[in-house]
């Protein structure tokens, strides 16, 4: 696959300029509410809009990984030459020399399954196999002539703690975002981003957080106002104890997620 990954790696590196190189080796659940101990910590990113206020404390999971360990990205020409479909999984496992029962094979199967699930009502989605396909999707969502901003969650301190209580330190800052595209990195032998955009109303915020251990995080969070078309199996409903459509759902973005929003336009 070579080393022709400079543009993609530049984008990924920009996301981690403010992030230390960390290993995900600690699970600090000190002072986490006891009724949450049975939950998968990685699902603890959800909250409601009423929680979004200065002084509010909540348990949050922020994974912390060395960006150099992420899978490399492929140029569009090379990515397009490799099949990307669940029905081609046996060929792909042979292509990448993975055994059928290996953890890597299971991860690939999970990613391909996720990518082939139809979008929910009012949503558009793509699994971007290259930077070019990701940007095509962003331009298709915003318009070819629309300039855009790239947002991500940033770690301001060095720590290996991935799960702890965080307190909102300042009044959350609303961001003007009539549309947005969120891209989430997926487990795969090369860089795959699941990107999606919803036509329903969303509210985007910048949130300053302080952890129990002194960690500081400048987080990006989104609140989805209409959840009536979401699956009942969505993790947010289990965490928050609500039903689809009964309430809005907010969540923090991980540091390896990319959020695109149209850049503000100014008129004389």
PDB file of C-alpha atoms in Angstrom:
ATOM      1  CA  UNK A   1       0.000   0.000   0.000  1.00  0.00           C
ATOM      2  CA  UNK A   2       3.022   2.229   0.097  1.00  0.00           C
ATOM      3  CA  UNK A   3       3.431   5.512   1.939  1.00  0.00           C
ATOM      4  CA  UNK A   4       1.327   7.834  -0.220  1.00  0.00           C
ATOM      5  CA  UNK A   5      -0.743   9.145   2.652  1.00  0.00           C
ATOM      6  CA  UNK A   6       0.505  12.699   3.286  1.00  0.00           C
ATOM      7  CA  UNK A   7      -2.778  14.590   2.791  1.00  0.00           C
ATOM      8  CA  UNK A   8      -4.859  12.253   4.962  1.00  0.00           C
ATOM      9  CA  UNK A   9      -2.180  12.036   7.642  1.00  0.00           C
ATOM     10  CA  UNK A  10      -1.925  15.824   7.690  1.00  0.00           C
ATOM     11  CA  UNK A  11      -5.650  16.074   8.419  1.00  0.00           C
ATOM     12  CA  UNK A  12      -5.440  13.446  11.147  1.00  0.00           C
ATOM     13  CA  UNK A  13      -2.387  15.123  12.628  1.00  0.00           C
ATOM     14  CA  UNK A  14      -4.213  18.443  12.800  1.00  0.00           C
ATOM     15  CA  UNK A  15      -6.838  16.788  14.973  1.00  0.00           C
ATOM     16  CA  UNK A  16      -4.185  15.783  17.489  1.00  0.00           C
ATOM     17  CA  UNK A  17      -2.006  18.907  17.609  1.00  0.00           C
ATOM     18  CA  UNK A  18      -3.350  19.702  21.070  1.00  0.00           C
ATOM     19  CA  UNK A  19      -3.530  16.067  22.186  1.00  0.00           C
ATOM     20  CA  UNK A  20      -0.738  14.231  24.038  1.00  0.00           C
ATOM     21  CA  UNK A  21       0.472  10.827  22.912  1.00  0.00           C
ATOM     22  CA  UNK A  22      -1.364   8.497  25.280  1.00  0.00           C
ATOM     23  CA  UNK A  23      -2.075   4.824  25.758  1.00  0.00           C
ATOM     24  CA  UNK A  24      -5.575   3.696  26.622  1.00  0.00           C
ATOM     25  CA  UNK A  25      -4.538   1.689  29.681  1.00  0.00           C
ATOM     26  CA  UNK A  26      -6.405   3.153  32.656  1.00  0.00           C
ATOM     27  CA  UNK A  27     -10.041   3.016  33.635  1.00  0.00           C
ATOM     28  CA  UNK A  28     -10.444   5.417  36.534  1.00  0.00           C
ATOM     29  CA  UNK A  29     -14.011   4.997  37.806  1.00  0.00           C
ATOM     30  CA  UNK A  30     -13.380   6.880  41.038  1.00  0.00           C
ATOM     31  CA  UNK A  31     -16.611   8.526  42.214  1.00  0.00           C
ATOM     32  CA  UNK A  32     -18.599   7.272  39.187  1.00  0.00           C
ATOM     33  CA  UNK A  33     -22.214   6.706  40.344  1.00  0.00           C
ATOM     34  CA  UNK A  34     -22.681   3.082  41.431  1.00  0.00           C
ATOM     35  CA  UNK A  35     -25.760   2.525  39.245  1.00  0.00           C
ATOM     36  CA  UNK A  36     -23.578   3.134  36.166  1.00  0.00           C
ATOM     37  CA  UNK A  37     -20.890   0.590  37.057  1.00  0.00           C
ATOM     38  CA  UNK A  38     -22.635  -2.153  35.042  1.00  0.00           C
ATOM     39  CA  UNK A  39     -22.687  -0.080  31.835  1.00  0.00           C
ATOM     40  CA  UNK A  40     -20.095  -0.173  29.083  1.00  0.00           C
ATOM     41  CA  UNK A  41     -17.950   2.893  29.872  1.00  0.00           C
ATOM     42  CA  UNK A  42     -17.556   3.666  26.158  1.00  0.00           C
ATOM     43  CA  UNK A  43     -21.284   4.491  25.967  1.00  0.00           C
ATOM     44  CA  UNK A  44     -20.954   7.193  28.604  1.00  0.00           C
ATOM     45  CA  UNK A  45     -20.917  10.166  26.262  1.00  0.00           C
ATOM     46  CA  UNK A  46     -24.653  10.944  26.242  1.00  0.00           C
ATOM     47  CA  UNK A  47     -26.559  13.619  28.126  1.00  0.00           C
ATOM     48  CA  UNK A  48     -29.575  15.895  27.720  1.00  0.00           C
ATOM     49  CA  UNK A  49     -29.770  19.576  26.925  1.00  0.00           C
ATOM     50  CA  UNK A  50     -30.761  20.430  30.501  1.00  0.00           C
ATOM     51  CA  UNK A  51     -27.390  19.016  31.646  1.00  0.00           C
ATOM     52  CA  UNK A  52     -25.524  21.520  29.492  1.00  0.00           C
ATOM     53  CA  UNK A  53     -24.872  24.219  32.099  1.00  0.00           C
ATOM     54  CA  UNK A  54     -21.914  25.559  34.010  1.00  0.00           C
ATOM     55  CA  UNK A  55     -21.118  23.542  37.134  1.00  0.00           C
ATOM     56  CA  UNK A  56     -22.870  20.373  35.922  1.00  0.00           C
ATOM     57  CA  UNK A  57     -20.884  17.182  36.603  1.00  0.00           C
ATOM     58  CA  UNK A  58     -21.283  13.967  34.629  1.00  0.00           C
ATOM     59  CA  UNK A  59     -19.264  10.789  33.950  1.00  0.00           C
ATOM     60  CA  UNK A  60     -17.754  10.869  30.448  1.00  0.00           C
ATOM     61  CA  UNK A  61     -15.636   8.416  28.474  1.00  0.00           C
ATOM     62  CA  UNK A  62     -12.935   9.999  26.281  1.00  0.00           C
ATOM     63  CA  UNK A  63     -10.725   7.483  24.514  1.00  0.00           C
ATOM     64  CA  UNK A  64      -7.095   8.540  24.165  1.00  0.00           C
ATOM     65  CA  UNK A  65      -4.955   6.959  21.496  1.00  0.00           C
ATOM     66  CA  UNK A  66      -1.629   7.595  19.863  1.00  0.00           C
ATOM     67  CA  UNK A  67      -2.522   9.095  16.469  1.00  0.00           C
ATOM     68  CA  UNK A  68       0.488   7.366  14.906  1.00  0.00           C
ATOM     69  CA  UNK A  69      -1.223   4.039  15.648  1.00  0.00           C
ATOM     70  CA  UNK A  70      -4.232   4.807  13.486  1.00  0.00           C
ATOM     71  CA  UNK A  71      -4.552   2.964  10.173  1.00  0.00           C
ATOM     72  CA  UNK A  72      -3.021   4.730   7.224  1.00  0.00           C
ATOM     73  CA  UNK A  73      -5.177   6.345   4.580  1.00  0.00           C
ATOM     74  CA  UNK A  74      -5.291   5.489   0.911  1.00  0.00           C
ATOM     75  CA  UNK A  75      -5.549   7.802  -2.084  1.00  0.00           C
ATOM     76  CA  UNK A  76      -8.883   7.490  -3.884  1.00  0.00           C
ATOM     77  CA  UNK A  77      -7.444   5.527  -6.824  1.00  0.00           C
ATOM     78  CA  UNK A  78      -5.970   2.872  -4.555  1.00  0.00           C
ATOM     79  CA  UNK A  79      -9.002   2.752  -2.232  1.00  0.00           C
ATOM     80  CA  UNK A  80     -11.375   2.352  -5.177  1.00  0.00           C
ATOM     81  CA  UNK A  81      -9.378  -0.625  -6.426  1.00  0.00           C
ATOM     82  CA  UNK A  82     -10.159  -2.612  -3.240  1.00  0.00           C
ATOM     83  CA  UNK A  83     -13.680  -4.036  -2.817  1.00  0.00           C
ATOM     84  CA  UNK A  84     -15.599  -2.598   0.134  1.00  0.00           C
ATOM     85  CA  UNK A  85     -18.684  -4.730   0.741  1.00  0.00           C
ATOM     86  CA  UNK A  86     -19.814  -7.406   3.153  1.00  0.00           C
ATOM     87  CA  UNK A  87     -20.311  -9.951   0.376  1.00  0.00           C
ATOM     88  CA  UNK A  88     -16.629  -9.549  -0.500  1.00  0.00           C
ATOM     89  CA  UNK A  89     -15.476 -10.233   3.065  1.00  0.00           C
ATOM     90  CA  UNK A  90     -13.954 -13.688   2.329  1.00  0.00           C
ATOM     91  CA  UNK A  91     -11.875 -12.156  -0.478  1.00  0.00           C
ATOM     92  CA  UNK A  92     -10.891  -9.209   1.741  1.00  0.00           C
ATOM     93  CA  UNK A  93      -9.735 -11.455   4.576  1.00  0.00           C
ATOM     94  CA  UNK A  94      -7.534 -13.319   2.100  1.00  0.00           C
ATOM     95  CA  UNK A  95      -6.339 -10.027   0.607  1.00  0.00           C
ATOM     96  CA  UNK A  96      -5.236  -8.718   4.030  1.00  0.00           C
ATOM     97  CA  UNK A  97      -4.078 -12.164   5.239  1.00  0.00           C
ATOM     98  CA  UNK A  98      -6.483 -12.260   8.213  1.00  0.00           C
ATOM     99  CA  UNK A  99      -7.842 -15.556   9.519  1.00  0.00           C
ATOM    100  CA  UNK A 100     -11.628 -15.910   9.530  1.00  0.00           C
ATOM    101  CA  UNK A 101     -11.898 -16.069  13.321  1.00  0.00           C
ATOM    102  CA  UNK A 102      -9.377 -13.335  14.156  1.00  0.00           C
ATOM    103  CA  UNK A 103     -10.348 -10.152  16.043  1.00  0.00           C
ATOM    104  CA  UNK A 104      -9.348  -8.137  12.959  1.00  0.00           C
ATOM    105  CA  UNK A 105     -11.745 -10.174  10.813  1.00  0.00           C
ATOM    106  CA  UNK A 106     -14.581  -9.558  13.298  1.00  0.00           C
ATOM    107  CA  UNK A 107     -13.785  -5.841  13.329  1.00  0.00           C
ATOM    108  CA  UNK A 108     -13.863  -5.688   9.529  1.00  0.00           C
ATOM    109  CA  UNK A 109     -17.186  -7.543   9.446  1.00  0.00           C
ATOM    110  CA  UNK A 110     -18.647  -5.126  12.010  1.00  0.00           C
ATOM    111  CA  UNK A 111     -17.519  -2.085  10.027  1.00  0.00           C
ATOM    112  CA  UNK A 112     -18.860  -3.417   6.724  1.00  0.00           C
ATOM    113  CA  UNK A 113     -22.169  -4.300   8.401  1.00  0.00           C
ATOM    114  CA  UNK A 114     -22.446  -0.812   9.887  1.00  0.00           C
ATOM    115  CA  UNK A 115     -21.642   0.823   6.575  1.00  0.00           C
ATOM    116  CA  UNK A 116     -24.313  -1.145   4.719  1.00  0.00           C
ATOM    117  CA  UNK A 117     -27.181  -0.381   7.135  1.00  0.00           C
ATOM    118  CA  UNK A 118     -29.605   1.978   5.320  1.00  0.00           C
ATOM    119  CA  UNK A 119     -29.730   5.563   6.644  1.00  0.00           C
ATOM    120  CA  UNK A 120     -32.581   6.542   8.938  1.00  0.00           C
ATOM    121  CA  UNK A 121     -35.250   8.946   7.695  1.00  0.00           C
ATOM    122  CA  UNK A 122     -33.782  12.404   7.062  1.00  0.00           C
ATOM    123  CA  UNK A 123     -30.177  11.168   7.108  1.00  0.00           C
ATOM    124  CA  UNK A 124     -27.522  10.873   4.423  1.00  0.00           C
ATOM    125  CA  UNK A 125     -24.413   8.786   5.021  1.00  0.00           C
ATOM    126  CA  UNK A 126     -21.260   7.391   3.484  1.00  0.00           C
ATOM    127  CA  UNK A 127     -18.324   5.297   4.589  1.00  0.00           C
ATOM    128  CA  UNK A 128     -15.468   7.336   3.166  1.00  0.00           C
ATOM    129  CA  UNK A 129     -12.569   5.183   2.028  1.00  0.00           C
ATOM    130  CA  UNK A 130     -10.406   8.175   1.068  1.00  0.00           C
ATOM    131  CA  UNK A 131     -10.040  11.850   1.881  1.00  0.00           C
ATOM    132  CA  UNK A 132     -11.365  12.685  -1.576  1.00  0.00           C
ATOM    133  CA  UNK A 133     -14.602  10.742  -1.010  1.00  0.00           C
ATOM    134  CA  UNK A 134     -15.031  12.351   2.411  1.00  0.00           C
ATOM    135  CA  UNK A 135     -14.660  15.850   0.979  1.00  0.00           C
ATOM    136  CA  UNK A 136     -17.011  14.994  -1.902  1.00  0.00           C
ATOM    137  CA  UNK A 137     -19.637  14.095   0.681  1.00  0.00           C
ATOM    138  CA  UNK A 138     -19.043  17.325   2.618  1.00  0.00           C
ATOM    139  CA  UNK A 139     -19.307  19.433  -0.557  1.00  0.00           C
ATOM    140  CA  UNK A 140     -22.412  17.518  -1.596  1.00  0.00           C
ATOM    141  CA  UNK A 141     -24.005  18.318   1.749  1.00  0.00           C
ATOM    142  CA  UNK A 142     -23.032  21.992   1.992  1.00  0.00           C
ATOM    143  CA  UNK A 143     -22.715  22.959  -1.676  1.00  0.00           C
ATOM    144  CA  UNK A 144     -19.615  23.086  -3.866  1.00  0.00           C
ATOM    145  CA  UNK A 145     -18.929  26.772  -3.236  1.00  0.00           C
ATOM    146  CA  UNK A 146     -19.472  26.670   0.545  1.00  0.00           C
ATOM    147  CA  UNK A 147     -16.396  27.050   2.697  1.00  0.00           C
ATOM    148  CA  UNK A 148     -16.354  25.002   5.871  1.00  0.00           C
ATOM    149  CA  UNK A 149     -14.734  24.686   9.290  1.00  0.00           C
ATOM    150  CA  UNK A 150     -13.254  21.504  10.761  1.00  0.00           C
ATOM    151  CA  UNK A 151     -13.902  20.903  14.473  1.00  0.00           C
ATOM    152  CA  UNK A 152     -12.721  18.264  16.936  1.00  0.00           C
ATOM    153  CA  UNK A 153     -12.447  17.615  20.665  1.00  0.00           C
ATOM    154  CA  UNK A 154      -9.049  18.577  22.084  1.00  0.00           C
ATOM    155  CA  UNK A 155      -7.194  17.332  25.177  1.00  0.00           C
ATOM    156  CA  UNK A 156      -5.380  20.194  26.926  1.00  0.00           C
ATOM    157  CA  UNK A 157      -3.588  18.052  29.531  1.00  0.00           C
ATOM    158  CA  UNK A 158      -1.671  14.773  29.543  1.00  0.00           C
ATOM    159  CA  UNK A 159      -3.435  11.883  31.227  1.00  0.00           C
ATOM    160  CA  UNK A 160      -4.155   8.215  30.603  1.00  0.00           C
ATOM    161  CA  UNK A 161      -7.538   8.354  32.355  1.00  0.00           C
ATOM    162  CA  UNK A 162     -10.308   7.512  29.904  1.00  0.00           C
ATOM    163  CA  UNK A 163     -13.396   7.486  32.166  1.00  0.00           C
ATOM    164  CA  UNK A 164     -14.089   9.864  35.005  1.00  0.00           C
ATOM    165  CA  UNK A 165     -16.396  12.638  36.176  1.00  0.00           C
ATOM    166  CA  UNK A 166     -16.077  15.934  34.313  1.00  0.00           C
ATOM    167  CA  UNK A 167     -17.489  19.306  35.340  1.00  0.00           C
ATOM    168  CA  UNK A 168     -18.558  21.993  32.863  1.00  0.00           C
ATOM    169  CA  UNK A 169     -16.252  24.914  33.671  1.00  0.00           C
ATOM    170  CA  UNK A 170     -17.718  27.682  31.510  1.00  0.00           C
ATOM    171  CA  UNK A 171     -21.019  28.517  29.891  1.00  0.00           C
ATOM    172  CA  UNK A 172     -21.186  26.231  26.809  1.00  0.00           C
ATOM    173  CA  UNK A 173     -20.696  28.124  23.555  1.00  0.00           C
ATOM    174  CA  UNK A 174     -23.364  27.581  20.868  1.00  0.00           C
ATOM    175  CA  UNK A 175     -22.020  27.301  17.325  1.00  0.00           C
ATOM    176  CA  UNK A 176     -23.939  28.459  14.286  1.00  0.00           C
ATOM    177  CA  UNK A 177     -24.338  25.306  12.207  1.00  0.00           C
ATOM    178  CA  UNK A 178     -27.379  25.132   9.902  1.00  0.00           C
ATOM    179  CA  UNK A 179     -25.892  21.874   8.613  1.00  0.00           C
ATOM    180  CA  UNK A 180     -23.143  19.598   9.835  1.00  0.00           C
ATOM    181  CA  UNK A 181     -21.291  16.460   8.799  1.00  0.00           C
ATOM    182  CA  UNK A 182     -19.890  14.205  11.507  1.00  0.00           C
ATOM    183  CA  UNK A 183     -17.224  11.647  10.584  1.00  0.00           C
ATOM    184  CA  UNK A 184     -16.268   8.784  12.900  1.00  0.00           C
ATOM    185  CA  UNK A 185     -13.207   6.606  12.382  1.00  0.00           C
ATOM    186  CA  UNK A 186     -14.015   2.897  12.010  1.00  0.00           C
ATOM    187  CA  UNK A 187     -11.892  -0.211  12.706  1.00  0.00           C
ATOM    188  CA  UNK A 188     -10.420  -1.408   9.406  1.00  0.00           C
ATOM    189  CA  UNK A 189      -6.987  -2.203   7.910  1.00  0.00           C
ATOM    190  CA  UNK A 190      -6.892   1.274   6.350  1.00  0.00           C
ATOM    191  CA  UNK A 191      -8.616   4.531   7.287  1.00  0.00           C
ATOM    192  CA  UNK A 192     -12.405   4.384   6.958  1.00  0.00           C
ATOM    193  CA  UNK A 193     -14.631   7.212   8.213  1.00  0.00           C
ATOM    194  CA  UNK A 194     -18.363   6.806   8.709  1.00  0.00           C
ATOM    195  CA  UNK A 195     -19.741  10.233   7.771  1.00  0.00           C
ATOM    196  CA  UNK A 196     -23.359  11.272   8.119  1.00  0.00           C
ATOM    197  CA  UNK A 197     -25.588  14.311   8.076  1.00  0.00           C
ATOM    198  CA  UNK A 198     -29.138  14.682   9.359  1.00  0.00           C
ATOM    199  CA  UNK A 199     -31.708  17.089   7.996  1.00  0.00           C
ATOM    200  CA  UNK A 200     -33.423  17.302  11.384  1.00  0.00           C
ATOM    201  CA  UNK A 201     -32.555  20.112  13.780  1.00  0.00           C
ATOM    202  CA  UNK A 202     -29.285  19.854  15.693  1.00  0.00           C
ATOM    203  CA  UNK A 203     -27.571  22.172  18.143  1.00  0.00           C
ATOM    204  CA  UNK A 204     -23.763  22.257  18.291  1.00  0.00           C
ATOM    205  CA  UNK A 205     -21.703  23.449  21.279  1.00  0.00           C
ATOM    206  CA  UNK A 206     -18.147  23.952  22.433  1.00  0.00           C
ATOM    207  CA  UNK A 207     -17.815  22.771  26.046  1.00  0.00           C
ATOM    208  CA  UNK A 208     -14.921  23.374  28.474  1.00  0.00           C
ATOM    209  CA  UNK A 209     -14.576  20.406  30.834  1.00  0.00           C
ATOM    210  CA  UNK A 210     -12.488  19.733  33.927  1.00  0.00           C
ATOM    211  CA  UNK A 211     -11.927  16.163  35.134  1.00  0.00           C
ATOM    212  CA  UNK A 212     -11.750  14.948  38.728  1.00  0.00           C
ATOM    213  CA  UNK A 213      -8.022  14.313  38.237  1.00  0.00           C
ATOM    214  CA  UNK A 214      -7.350  17.770  36.783  1.00  0.00           C
ATOM    215  CA  UNK A 215      -7.765  16.847  33.117  1.00  0.00           C
ATOM    216  CA  UNK A 216      -8.886  19.678  30.840  1.00  0.00           C
ATOM    217  CA  UNK A 217     -10.827  19.014  27.658  1.00  0.00           C
ATOM    218  CA  UNK A 218     -12.236  21.399  25.058  1.00  0.00           C
ATOM    219  CA  UNK A 219     -15.032  19.217  23.747  1.00  0.00           C
ATOM    220  CA  UNK A 220     -17.388  19.443  20.802  1.00  0.00           C
ATOM    221  CA  UNK A 221     -20.933  18.309  21.581  1.00  0.00           C
ATOM    222  CA  UNK A 222     -24.119  17.999  19.542  1.00  0.00           C
ATOM    223  CA  UNK A 223     -27.759  17.799  20.617  1.00  0.00           C
ATOM    224  CA  UNK A 224     -30.137  15.960  18.281  1.00  0.00           C
ATOM    225  CA  UNK A 225     -33.587  17.448  18.740  1.00  0.00           C
ATOM    226  CA  UNK A 226     -35.692  14.794  16.976  1.00  0.00           C
ATOM    227  CA  UNK A 227     -34.891  11.156  17.849  1.00  0.00           C
ATOM    228  CA  UNK A 228     -38.243   9.678  16.820  1.00  0.00           C
ATOM    229  CA  UNK A 229     -36.697   7.742  13.894  1.00  0.00           C
ATOM    230  CA  UNK A 230     -33.817   6.272  15.880  1.00  0.00           C
ATOM    231  CA  UNK A 231     -33.627   2.575  16.688  1.00  0.00           C
ATOM    232  CA  UNK A 232     -34.824   1.578  20.149  1.00  0.00           C
ATOM    233  CA  UNK A 233     -31.523  -0.270  20.492  1.00  0.00           C
ATOM    234  CA  UNK A 234     -29.510   2.964  20.314  1.00  0.00           C
ATOM    235  CA  UNK A 235     -27.120   3.107  23.276  1.00  0.00           C
ATOM    236  CA  UNK A 236     -28.253   6.631  24.210  1.00  0.00           C
ATOM    237  CA  UNK A 237     -31.704   5.408  25.237  1.00  0.00           C
ATOM    238  CA  UNK A 238     -30.218   2.838  27.619  1.00  0.00           C
ATOM    239  CA  UNK A 239     -27.834   5.361  29.142  1.00  0.00           C
ATOM    240  CA  UNK A 240     -30.439   8.104  29.562  1.00  0.00           C
ATOM    241  CA  UNK A 241     -33.399   5.849  30.312  1.00  0.00           C
ATOM    242  CA  UNK A 242     -35.633   7.407  27.646  1.00  0.00           C
ATOM    243  CA  UNK A 243     -37.602   6.312  24.588  1.00  0.00           C
ATOM    244  CA  UNK A 244     -37.138   7.348  20.930  1.00  0.00           C
ATOM    245  CA  UNK A 245     -38.775  10.708  20.324  1.00  0.00           C
ATOM    246  CA  UNK A 246     -39.451  11.360  24.006  1.00  0.00           C
ATOM    247  CA  UNK A 247     -36.495  13.706  24.380  1.00  0.00           C
ATOM    248  CA  UNK A 248     -33.554  15.157  22.529  1.00  0.00           C
ATOM    249  CA  UNK A 249     -30.206  13.369  22.857  1.00  0.00           C
ATOM    250  CA  UNK A 250     -26.836  15.077  23.216  1.00  0.00           C
ATOM    251  CA  UNK A 251     -23.377  13.536  23.038  1.00  0.00           C
ATOM    252  CA  UNK A 252     -19.727  14.494  23.090  1.00  0.00           C
ATOM    253  CA  UNK A 253     -17.508  13.778  20.099  1.00  0.00           C
ATOM    254  CA  UNK A 254     -14.348  11.763  20.619  1.00  0.00           C
ATOM    255  CA  UNK A 255     -11.029  13.395  19.704  1.00  0.00           C
ATOM    256  CA  UNK A 256     -10.663  11.186  16.614  1.00  0.00           C
ATOM    257  CA  UNK A 257     -14.017  12.327  15.213  1.00  0.00           C
ATOM    258  CA  UNK A 258     -14.158  15.088  12.617  1.00  0.00           C
ATOM    259  CA  UNK A 259     -17.030  17.567  12.522  1.00  0.00           C
ATOM    260  CA  UNK A 260     -17.544  19.777   9.471  1.00  0.00           C
ATOM    261  CA  UNK A 261     -19.795  22.858   9.566  1.00  0.00           C
ATOM    262  CA  UNK A 262     -20.260  25.644   7.016  1.00  0.00           C
ATOM    263  CA  UNK A 263     -18.018  28.624   7.687  1.00  0.00           C
ATOM    264  CA  UNK A 264     -19.874  31.791   8.699  1.00  0.00           C
ATOM    265  CA  UNK A 265     -20.512  34.223   5.842  1.00  0.00           C
ATOM    266  CA  UNK A 266     -20.210  37.945   6.422  1.00  0.00           C
ATOM    267  CA  UNK A 267     -21.900  40.671   4.413  1.00  0.00           C
ATOM    268  CA  UNK A 268     -21.071  44.364   4.257  1.00  0.00           C
TER     269      UNK A 268
END
